[in-house]
mmCIF file with all atom_site columns, C-alpha atoms in Angstrom:
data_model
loop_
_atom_site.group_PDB
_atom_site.id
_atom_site.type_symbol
_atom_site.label_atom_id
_atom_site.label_alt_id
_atom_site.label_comp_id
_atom_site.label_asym_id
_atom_site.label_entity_id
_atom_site.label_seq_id
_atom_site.pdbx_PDB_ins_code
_atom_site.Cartn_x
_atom_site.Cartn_y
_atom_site.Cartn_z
_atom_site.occupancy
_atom_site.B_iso_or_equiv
_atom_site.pdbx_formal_charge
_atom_site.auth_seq_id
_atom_site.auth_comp_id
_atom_site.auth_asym_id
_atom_site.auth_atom_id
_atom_site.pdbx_PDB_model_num
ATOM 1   C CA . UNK A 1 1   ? 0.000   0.000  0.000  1.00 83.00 ? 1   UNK A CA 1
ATOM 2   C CA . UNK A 1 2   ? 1.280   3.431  -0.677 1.00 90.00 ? 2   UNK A CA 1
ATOM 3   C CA . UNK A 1 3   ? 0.733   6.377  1.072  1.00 90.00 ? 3   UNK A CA 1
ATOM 4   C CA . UNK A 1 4   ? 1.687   10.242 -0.261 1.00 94.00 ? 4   UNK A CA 1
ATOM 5   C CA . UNK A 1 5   ? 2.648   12.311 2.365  1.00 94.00 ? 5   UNK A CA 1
ATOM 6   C CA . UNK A 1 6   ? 1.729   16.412 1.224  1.00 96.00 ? 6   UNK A CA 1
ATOM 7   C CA . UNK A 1 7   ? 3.321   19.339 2.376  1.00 95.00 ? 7   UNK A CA 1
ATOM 8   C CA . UNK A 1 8   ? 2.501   22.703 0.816  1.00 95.00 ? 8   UNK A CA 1
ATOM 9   C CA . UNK A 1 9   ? 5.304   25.380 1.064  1.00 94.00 ? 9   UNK A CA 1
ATOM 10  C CA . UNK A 1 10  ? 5.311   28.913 0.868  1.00 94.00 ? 10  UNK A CA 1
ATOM 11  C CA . UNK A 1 11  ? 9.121   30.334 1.459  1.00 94.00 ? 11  UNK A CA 1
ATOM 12  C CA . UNK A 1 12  ? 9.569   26.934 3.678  1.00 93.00 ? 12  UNK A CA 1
ATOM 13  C CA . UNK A 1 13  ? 13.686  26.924 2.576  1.00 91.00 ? 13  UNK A CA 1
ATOM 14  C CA . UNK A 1 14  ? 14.900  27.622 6.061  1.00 93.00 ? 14  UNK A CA 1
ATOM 15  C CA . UNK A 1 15  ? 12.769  24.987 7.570  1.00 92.00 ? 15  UNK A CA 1
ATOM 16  C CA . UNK A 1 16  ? 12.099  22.540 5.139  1.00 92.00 ? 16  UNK A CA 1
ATOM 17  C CA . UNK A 1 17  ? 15.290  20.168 5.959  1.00 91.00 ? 17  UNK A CA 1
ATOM 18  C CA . UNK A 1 18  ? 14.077  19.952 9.479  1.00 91.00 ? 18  UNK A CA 1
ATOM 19  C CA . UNK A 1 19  ? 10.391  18.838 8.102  1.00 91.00 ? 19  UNK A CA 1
ATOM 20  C CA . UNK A 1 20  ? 11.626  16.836 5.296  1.00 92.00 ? 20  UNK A CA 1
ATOM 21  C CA . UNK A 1 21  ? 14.824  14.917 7.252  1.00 90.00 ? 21  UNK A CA 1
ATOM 22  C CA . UNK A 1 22  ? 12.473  13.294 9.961  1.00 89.00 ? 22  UNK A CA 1
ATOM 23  C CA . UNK A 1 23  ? 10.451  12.007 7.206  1.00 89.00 ? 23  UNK A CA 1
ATOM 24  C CA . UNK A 1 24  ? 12.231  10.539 5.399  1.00 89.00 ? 24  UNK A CA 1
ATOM 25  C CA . UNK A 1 25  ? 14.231  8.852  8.470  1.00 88.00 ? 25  UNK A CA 1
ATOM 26  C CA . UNK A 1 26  ? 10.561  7.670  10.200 1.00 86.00 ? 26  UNK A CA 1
ATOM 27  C CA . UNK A 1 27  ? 9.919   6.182  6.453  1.00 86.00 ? 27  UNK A CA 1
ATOM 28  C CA . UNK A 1 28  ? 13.201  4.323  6.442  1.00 86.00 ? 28  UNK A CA 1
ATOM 29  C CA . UNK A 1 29  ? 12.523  3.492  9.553  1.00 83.00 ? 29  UNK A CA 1
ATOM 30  C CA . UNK A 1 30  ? 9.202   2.060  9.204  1.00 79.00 ? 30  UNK A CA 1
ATOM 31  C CA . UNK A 1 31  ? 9.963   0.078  5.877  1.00 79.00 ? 31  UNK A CA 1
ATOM 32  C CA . UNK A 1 32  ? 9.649   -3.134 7.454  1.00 79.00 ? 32  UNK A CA 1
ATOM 33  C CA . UNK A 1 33  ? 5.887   -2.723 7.533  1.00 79.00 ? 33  UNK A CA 1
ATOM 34  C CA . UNK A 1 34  ? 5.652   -3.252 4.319  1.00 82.00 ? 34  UNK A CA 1
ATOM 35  C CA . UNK A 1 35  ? 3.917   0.208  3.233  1.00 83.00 ? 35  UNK A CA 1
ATOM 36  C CA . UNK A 1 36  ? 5.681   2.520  0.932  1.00 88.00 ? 36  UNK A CA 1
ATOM 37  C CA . UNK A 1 37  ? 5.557   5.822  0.691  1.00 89.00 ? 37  UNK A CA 1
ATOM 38  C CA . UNK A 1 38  ? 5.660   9.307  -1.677 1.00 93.00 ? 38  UNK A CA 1
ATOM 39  C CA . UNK A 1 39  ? 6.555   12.268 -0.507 1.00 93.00 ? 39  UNK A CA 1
ATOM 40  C CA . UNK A 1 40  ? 5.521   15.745 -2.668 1.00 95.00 ? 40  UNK A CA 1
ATOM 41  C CA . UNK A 1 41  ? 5.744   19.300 -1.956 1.00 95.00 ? 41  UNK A CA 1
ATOM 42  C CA . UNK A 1 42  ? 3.989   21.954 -3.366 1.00 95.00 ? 42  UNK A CA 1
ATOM 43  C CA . UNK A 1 43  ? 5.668   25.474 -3.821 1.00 94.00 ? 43  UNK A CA 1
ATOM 44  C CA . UNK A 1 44  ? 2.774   27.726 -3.717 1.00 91.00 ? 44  UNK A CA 1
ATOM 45  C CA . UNK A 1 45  ? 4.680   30.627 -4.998 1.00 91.00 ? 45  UNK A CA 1
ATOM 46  C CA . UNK A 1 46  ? 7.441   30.559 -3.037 1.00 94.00 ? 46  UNK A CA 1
ATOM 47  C CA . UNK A 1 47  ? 10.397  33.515 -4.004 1.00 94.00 ? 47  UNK A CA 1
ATOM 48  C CA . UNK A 1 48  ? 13.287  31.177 -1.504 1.00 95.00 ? 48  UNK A CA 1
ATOM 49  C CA . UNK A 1 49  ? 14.853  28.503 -2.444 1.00 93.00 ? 49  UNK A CA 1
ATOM 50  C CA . UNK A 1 50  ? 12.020  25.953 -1.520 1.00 91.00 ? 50  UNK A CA 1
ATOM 51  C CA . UNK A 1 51  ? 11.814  24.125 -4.468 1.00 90.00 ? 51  UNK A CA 1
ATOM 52  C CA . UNK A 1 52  ? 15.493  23.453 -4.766 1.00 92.00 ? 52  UNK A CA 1
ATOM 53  C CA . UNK A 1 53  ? 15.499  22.009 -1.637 1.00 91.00 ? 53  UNK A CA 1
ATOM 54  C CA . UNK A 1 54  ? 13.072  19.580 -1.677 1.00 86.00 ? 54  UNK A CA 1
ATOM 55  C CA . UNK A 1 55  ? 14.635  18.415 -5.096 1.00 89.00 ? 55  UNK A CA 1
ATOM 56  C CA . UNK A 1 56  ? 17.601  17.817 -3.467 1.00 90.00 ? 56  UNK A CA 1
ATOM 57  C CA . UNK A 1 57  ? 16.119  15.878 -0.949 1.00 87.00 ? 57  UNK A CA 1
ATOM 58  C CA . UNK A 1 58  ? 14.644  13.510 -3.231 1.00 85.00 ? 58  UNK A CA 1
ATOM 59  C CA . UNK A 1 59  ? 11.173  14.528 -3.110 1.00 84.00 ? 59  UNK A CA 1
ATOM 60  C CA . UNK A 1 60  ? 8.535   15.313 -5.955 1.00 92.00 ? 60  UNK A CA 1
ATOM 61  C CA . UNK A 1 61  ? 7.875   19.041 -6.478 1.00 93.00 ? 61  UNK A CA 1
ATOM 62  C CA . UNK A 1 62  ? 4.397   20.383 -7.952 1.00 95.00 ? 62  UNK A CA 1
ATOM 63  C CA . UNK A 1 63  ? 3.763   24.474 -8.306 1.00 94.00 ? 63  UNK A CA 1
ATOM 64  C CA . UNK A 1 64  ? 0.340   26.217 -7.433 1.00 92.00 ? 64  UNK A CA 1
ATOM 65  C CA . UNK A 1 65  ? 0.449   29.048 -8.592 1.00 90.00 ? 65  UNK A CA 1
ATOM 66  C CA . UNK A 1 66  ? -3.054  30.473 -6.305 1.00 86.00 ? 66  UNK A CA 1
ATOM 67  C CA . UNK A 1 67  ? -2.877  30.931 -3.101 1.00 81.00 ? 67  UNK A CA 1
ATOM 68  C CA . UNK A 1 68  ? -4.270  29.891 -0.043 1.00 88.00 ? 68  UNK A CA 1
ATOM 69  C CA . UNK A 1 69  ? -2.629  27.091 0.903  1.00 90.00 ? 69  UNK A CA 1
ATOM 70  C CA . UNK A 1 70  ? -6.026  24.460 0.924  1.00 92.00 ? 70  UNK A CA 1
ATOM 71  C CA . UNK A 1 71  ? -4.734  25.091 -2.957 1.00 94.00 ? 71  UNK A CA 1
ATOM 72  C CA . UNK A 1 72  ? -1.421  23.947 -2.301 1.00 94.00 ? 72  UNK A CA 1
ATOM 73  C CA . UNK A 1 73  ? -2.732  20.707 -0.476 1.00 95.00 ? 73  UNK A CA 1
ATOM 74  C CA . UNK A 1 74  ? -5.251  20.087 -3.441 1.00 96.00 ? 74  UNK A CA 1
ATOM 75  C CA . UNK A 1 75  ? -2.170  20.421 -6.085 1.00 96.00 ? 75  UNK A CA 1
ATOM 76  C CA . UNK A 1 76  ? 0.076   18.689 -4.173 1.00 96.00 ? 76  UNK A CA 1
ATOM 77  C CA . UNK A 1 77  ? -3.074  15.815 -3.459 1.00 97.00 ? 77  UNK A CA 1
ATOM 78  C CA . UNK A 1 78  ? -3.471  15.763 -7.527 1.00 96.00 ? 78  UNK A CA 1
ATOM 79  C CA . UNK A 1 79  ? -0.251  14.098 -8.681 1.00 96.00 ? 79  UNK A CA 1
ATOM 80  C CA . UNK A 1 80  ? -0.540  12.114 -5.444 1.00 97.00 ? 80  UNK A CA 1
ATOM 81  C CA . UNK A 1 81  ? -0.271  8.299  -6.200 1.00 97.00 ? 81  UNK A CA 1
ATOM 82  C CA . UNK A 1 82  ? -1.126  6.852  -3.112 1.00 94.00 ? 82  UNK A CA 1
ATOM 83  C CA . UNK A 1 83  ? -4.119  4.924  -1.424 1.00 90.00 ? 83  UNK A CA 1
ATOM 84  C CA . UNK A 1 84  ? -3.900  7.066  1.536  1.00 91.00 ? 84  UNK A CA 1
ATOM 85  C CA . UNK A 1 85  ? -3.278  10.902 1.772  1.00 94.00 ? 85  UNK A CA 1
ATOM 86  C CA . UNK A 1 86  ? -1.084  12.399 5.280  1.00 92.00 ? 86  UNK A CA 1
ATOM 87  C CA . UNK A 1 87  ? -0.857  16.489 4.773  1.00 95.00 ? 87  UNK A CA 1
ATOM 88  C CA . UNK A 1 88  ? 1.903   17.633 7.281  1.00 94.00 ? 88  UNK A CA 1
ATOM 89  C CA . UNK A 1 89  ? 2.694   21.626 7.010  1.00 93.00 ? 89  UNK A CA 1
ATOM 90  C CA . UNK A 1 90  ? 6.062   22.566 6.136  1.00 91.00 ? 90  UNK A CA 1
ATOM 91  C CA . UNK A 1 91  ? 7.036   24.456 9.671  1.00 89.00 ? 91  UNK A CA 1
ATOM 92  C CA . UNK A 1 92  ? 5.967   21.363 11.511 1.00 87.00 ? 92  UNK A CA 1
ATOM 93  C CA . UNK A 1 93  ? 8.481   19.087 13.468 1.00 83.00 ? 93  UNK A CA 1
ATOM 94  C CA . UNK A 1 94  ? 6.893   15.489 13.274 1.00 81.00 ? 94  UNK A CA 1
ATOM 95  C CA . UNK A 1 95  ? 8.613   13.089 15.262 1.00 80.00 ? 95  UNK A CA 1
ATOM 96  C CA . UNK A 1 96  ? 9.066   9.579  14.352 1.00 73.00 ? 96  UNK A CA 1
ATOM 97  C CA . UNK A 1 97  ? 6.034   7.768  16.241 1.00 79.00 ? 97  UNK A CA 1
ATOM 98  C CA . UNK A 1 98  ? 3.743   9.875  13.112 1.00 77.00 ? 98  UNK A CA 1
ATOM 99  C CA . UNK A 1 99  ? 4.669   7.933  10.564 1.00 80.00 ? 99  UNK A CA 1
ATOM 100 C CA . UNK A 1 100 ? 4.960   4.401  12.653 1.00 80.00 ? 100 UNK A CA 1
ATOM 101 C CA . UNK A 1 101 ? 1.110   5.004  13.840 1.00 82.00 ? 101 UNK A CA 1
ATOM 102 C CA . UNK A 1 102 ? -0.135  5.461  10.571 1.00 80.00 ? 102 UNK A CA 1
ATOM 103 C CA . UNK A 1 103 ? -0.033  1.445  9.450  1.00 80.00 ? 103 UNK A CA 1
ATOM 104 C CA . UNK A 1 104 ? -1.164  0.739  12.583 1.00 81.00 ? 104 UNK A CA 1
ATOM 105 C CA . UNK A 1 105 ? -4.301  3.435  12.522 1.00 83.00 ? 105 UNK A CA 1
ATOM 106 C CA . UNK A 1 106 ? -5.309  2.114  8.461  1.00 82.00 ? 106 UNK A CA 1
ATOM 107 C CA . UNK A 1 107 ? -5.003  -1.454 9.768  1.00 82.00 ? 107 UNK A CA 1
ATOM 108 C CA . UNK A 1 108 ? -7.079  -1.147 12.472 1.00 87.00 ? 108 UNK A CA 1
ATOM 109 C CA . UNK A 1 109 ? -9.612  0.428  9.583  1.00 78.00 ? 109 UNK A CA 1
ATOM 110 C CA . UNK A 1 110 ? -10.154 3.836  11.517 1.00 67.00 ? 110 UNK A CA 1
#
C-alpha cells in the first residue's frame, strides 16, 4: 500500500530540511511494515529557495500558482499516487512515532 505524504510550502527553505529529514528517516525506519511511501511538496509561490530544496532531498515538487494554501494541499493531493493521503505543514516538526502510527491506525480500519 502506498501512502503520499503532502506538504505545501510557501518560502519553507529555512525549515524545510528539518520537516523533510524526519520524514524521510521515520519512512526508512518504518519500511519493514511493508507500506511505501511518496513524498511531494507543493511550492505555492514561493520567491526562496524551496523548491530546490526539496529536489535535493529527493522529493517530488508540484507548483500552485493560487494561493491559499487548501490550494497547495489540493495540487500537491493531484499528482498524489497513493491509497492514503497524510498532509503535514512545512514548519511542523513530526517526530518519528507519526509515521509508525499510521499502518497501525489504516489497519485497524479507523
Amino acid at each position: 500500500m502506498l501512502i503520499s505524504i503532502v506538504i505545501p510550502a510557501f518560502n519553507e527553505g529555512k525549515l524545510l530540511r528539518h520537516t523533510v529529514e524526519p520524514i524521510q528517516c521515520a519512512i526508512n525506519d518504518n519500511s519493514h511494515r511493508g507500506y511505501s511511501w511518496e513524498l511531494i511538496v507543493c511550492d505555492n509561490q514561493s520567491t526562496d529557495k524551496t523548491a530546490e530544496i526539496e529536489t535535493e532531498l529527493g522529493g517530488r515538487v508540484v507548483f500552485e500558482s493560487s494561493l491559499p494554501i487548501s490550494k497547495a494541499r489540493k495540487s500537491g493531493a493531484s499528482i498524489a499516487n497513493g491509497h492514503w493521503l497524510l498532509f503535514i505543514d512545512a514548519d511542523t516538526y513530526p517526530r518519528p512515532g507519526l509515521l509508525a502510527a499510521m499502518p497501525d491506525l489504516i489497519e485497524s480500519g479507523m
